């Protein structure tokens, strides 16, 4: 195809239609989908930004704060938006930085009816509030896409090592997860009622990023997320960003994990946290009473890598303390993760394209 032909075909790209709106090729638009009203009567909308590239390509979505207190996706989307220009893009991206509006403003995982939006798919137009929101997101966003990247963090007072979760045994998802370049890839079963489960049923591929802590924005997690979303877009030929580094090779990969729980109530003192490797029997934490008496030593039940840990030292018996993923080739995993997180930070420090305008100032 000559340049002239390619220009003609790109100029003739159809507008993107959503909820009665049209977004012209090479432009972006903000769409506010009506959801309901707050109890005060103020309208509640699901706010989307659509970037409709000039060239043909895949349609994908990127969502954050499906659990309202998991705000890291909102910040990742803000920074990704600052890097993209629809006039230079192929394909289309629907960004939904705050899906659970109610939980976001009340700093809560759930909706006001105590339902979990990520257990309410596929949703119904006349169902509960959670079910109605799931229905709107499914019909207006998921149904238009071939891939979604949904961004979560751990719950409040917990931290997750940045990790991509994908459905088991899907080679295309494994390829996209490797392109994303997070320190760990976890193949995990799909929960009934989750966005990932309904997307799979509809033939939409999903990457789920778990990174950082509820109600917090930590720089490493944000950078993993920003570079990961851009790398997946580059892998799909939606952007050609030469300054964006390559995904680090050999993330930790796992399909089985286990939680280590508190053997008693008291004060939790971890000796190993997320990103470190453990062998079966290694001491990982102590829980004692407030005076330091009656200490219970906790050991790792499997060989693996710690992918999540509790941040709050006050614990009840049975509380989940450390999340350990079983990994193959355990002996080199810690160095690999160190290299990946180090290279993510180095990459970003040295590479101007990854610097946010606030950081430059
Ligand atoms: Zn979540």
Short mmCIF file of N, CA and C and ligand atoms in Angstrom, two decimals, residues 67 70 109 152-153 210, ligand 1:
data_model
loop_
_atom_site.label_atom_id
_atom_site.label_comp_id
_atom_site.label_asym_id
_atom_site.label_seq_id
_atom_site.Cartn_x
_atom_site.Cartn_y
_atom_site.Cartn_z
N UNK A 67 -13.42 -2.23 42.15
CA UNK A 67 -13.53 -2.17 43.60
C UNK A 67 -13.16 -0.74 43.98
N UNK A 70 -9.80 0.54 45.33
CA UNK A 70 -8.57 0.11 44.64
C UNK A 70 -8.26 1.14 43.56
N UNK A 109 -14.73 -0.77 48.94
CA UNK A 109 -14.68 -1.78 47.87
C UNK A 109 -16.05 -1.99 47.21
N UNK A 152 -6.60 -3.72 39.42
CA UNK A 152 -6.98 -3.83 40.83
C UNK A 152 -5.75 -3.65 41.70
N UNK A 153 -6.00 -3.45 43.01
CA UNK A 153 -4.91 -3.53 43.99
C UNK A 153 -5.34 -4.54 45.04
N UNK A 210 -3.02 -6.90 39.25
CA UNK A 210 -3.12 -6.70 40.70
C UNK A 210 -1.84 -6.01 41.11
ZN1 LIG B 1 -10.16 -5.78 43.32
#
